[in-house]
XYZ file of C-alpha atoms in Angstrom:
174
model
C 0.000 0.000 0.000
C 1.358 3.419 -0.925
C 1.751 5.563 2.159
C 1.733 9.297 2.236
C 3.327 11.153 5.027
C 2.946 14.623 6.418
C 2.439 17.443 3.976
C 5.150 19.916 3.023
C 4.626 23.293 4.691
C 4.320 26.362 2.536
C 5.527 29.653 3.910
C 2.715 32.196 3.898
C 5.097 35.121 3.578
C 6.800 34.571 6.905
C 10.123 32.842 7.331
C 10.055 29.212 8.424
C 11.419 28.493 11.871
C 14.562 26.424 12.266
C 12.448 23.393 13.188
C 10.213 23.915 10.136
C 13.262 24.084 7.879
C 14.581 20.805 9.299
C 11.100 19.327 8.906
C 10.953 20.372 5.256
C 14.371 18.881 4.568
C 13.382 15.701 6.404
C 10.189 15.364 4.351
C 12.162 15.834 1.158
C 14.649 13.125 2.215
C 11.734 10.882 3.215
C 10.154 11.366 -0.217
C 13.390 10.017 -1.703
C 13.420 7.024 0.714
C 16.487 8.443 2.475
C 15.243 7.504 5.915
C 18.511 8.061 7.804
C 18.843 11.605 6.426
C 15.199 12.266 7.200
C 15.590 11.007 10.755
C 18.717 13.062 11.311
C 16.841 16.194 10.287
C 13.856 15.214 12.431
C 16.179 14.826 15.420
C 17.405 18.391 14.816
C 13.832 19.657 14.410
C 12.755 18.066 17.701
C 15.818 19.499 19.413
C 14.896 22.965 18.113
C 11.236 22.675 19.208
C 10.918 19.966 21.866
C 7.249 20.749 22.628
C 5.970 20.415 19.050
C 3.696 17.364 18.737
C 3.831 17.400 14.935
C 7.590 16.881 14.989
C 7.378 13.839 17.265
C 4.529 12.399 15.200
C 6.461 12.927 11.980
C 9.618 11.346 13.381
C 7.522 8.424 14.628
C 5.938 8.074 11.189
C 9.333 8.017 9.465
C 10.697 5.527 12.001
C 7.703 3.248 11.394
C 8.080 3.534 7.630
C 11.760 2.618 8.028
C 10.689 -0.527 9.900
C 11.575 0.657 13.410
C 8.154 0.360 15.042
C 9.459 -0.089 18.577
C 11.544 3.084 18.225
C 8.554 4.946 16.754
C 6.216 4.252 19.676
C 7.850 6.631 22.231
C 7.646 9.485 19.713
C 4.001 8.726 18.976
C 3.250 8.599 22.698
C 5.020 11.932 23.246
C 3.158 13.535 20.321
C -0.194 12.444 21.743
C 0.760 13.576 25.239
C 1.483 17.048 23.876
C -1.530 17.060 21.544
C -4.059 14.203 21.729
C -5.469 15.365 18.391
C -2.272 14.737 16.450
C -3.840 12.695 13.637
C -0.521 11.487 12.235
C 0.351 9.730 15.505
C -2.972 7.868 15.485
C -2.523 7.058 11.784
C 0.991 5.722 12.367
C -0.173 3.539 15.229
C -2.873 2.215 12.894
C -0.249 1.422 10.233
C 1.791 -0.486 12.786
C -1.250 -2.444 14.033
C -2.298 -3.202 10.438
C 1.187 -4.536 9.726
C 0.912 -7.011 12.591
C -2.578 -8.082 11.549
C -4.355 -6.471 14.507
C -7.161 -5.065 12.365
C -9.436 -4.095 15.245
C -6.668 -2.069 16.865
C -5.854 -0.468 13.500
C -9.510 0.445 13.003
C -9.621 1.963 16.490
C -6.657 4.226 15.778
C -8.048 5.104 12.345
C -11.412 6.031 13.871
C -9.683 8.539 16.147
C -7.548 9.876 13.292
C -10.666 10.285 11.141
C -12.429 12.330 13.819
C -9.444 14.685 13.923
C -8.775 14.764 10.152
C -11.964 13.558 8.408
C -10.869 14.415 4.875
C -7.458 12.713 4.857
C -7.876 10.072 2.149
C -5.003 7.929 3.413
C -6.925 7.359 6.637
C -9.960 6.256 4.639
C -7.919 3.982 2.375
C -6.423 2.245 5.409
C -9.882 1.893 6.962
C -11.220 0.356 3.754
C -8.229 -1.995 3.564
C -8.778 -3.121 7.156
C -12.454 -3.777 6.506
C -11.485 -5.613 3.318
C -9.194 -7.930 5.291
C -11.998 -8.468 7.798
C -14.220 -9.401 4.813
C -16.629 -6.580 5.740
C -17.547 -5.594 2.198
C -20.314 -3.028 2.992
C -18.098 -0.905 5.267
C -15.110 -1.270 2.949
C -17.180 -0.171 -0.083
C -18.651 2.832 1.710
C -15.303 4.066 2.984
C -13.328 3.531 -0.235
C -16.043 5.402 -2.170
C -15.632 8.290 0.271
C -11.853 8.244 -0.264
C -12.207 8.212 -4.061
C -14.630 11.139 -3.887
C -12.224 13.182 -1.761
C -9.228 12.614 -4.049
C -11.081 12.639 -7.381
C -9.536 15.955 -8.424
C -6.323 15.658 -6.448
C -3.360 13.329 -6.164
C -3.459 11.006 -9.194
C -1.130 8.437 -7.614
C -3.269 8.213 -4.488
C -6.417 8.043 -6.621
C -4.944 5.097 -8.524
C -4.227 3.355 -5.203
C -7.757 4.011 -3.962
C -9.281 2.715 -7.194
C -7.212 -0.497 -6.917
C -8.620 -1.020 -3.450
C -12.105 -0.179 -4.688
C -11.852 -2.871 -7.368
C -10.546 -5.455 -4.895
C -13.319 -4.605 -2.458
C -15.979 -4.831 -5.131
C -14.606 -8.235 -6.143
C -14.760 -9.449 -2.537
C -17.324 -12.186 -2.070
C -20.199 -11.034 0.083
């Protein structure tokens, strides 16, 4: 499954902070699958702003994507302690639960993430995938249709991923 991470920040006419600059560089390295470079920059970002939940959640996300789930968990916990509505931390915990086959736990984390960020299509795609693996076709169909609708005019790569899931879900025996 294609995974999207945090979005790149756009300066709205004000200079980015030091932490934001490290975050931007980390996200660029992450987009090139240079996890060690990304993590090094995330370490510097966290050091510059140690009370920023987004930075801990992002570092946890990158750690999880690099296959270091046990190292990601303390960052996710810290992010949620600072800001319980940090959707990326809930999403990352869902990814990790999905990976281990704990679909109910993944769905629980995704439900919280969806409350916080209801129009993030990656959350919906993961929810649909979890329902697919649980053979719950009606919920999977409803959620993947919602994801496709949200991304219809947006990210073509993500739309392609969602449509693949939609086809697999539709082919699922009832």
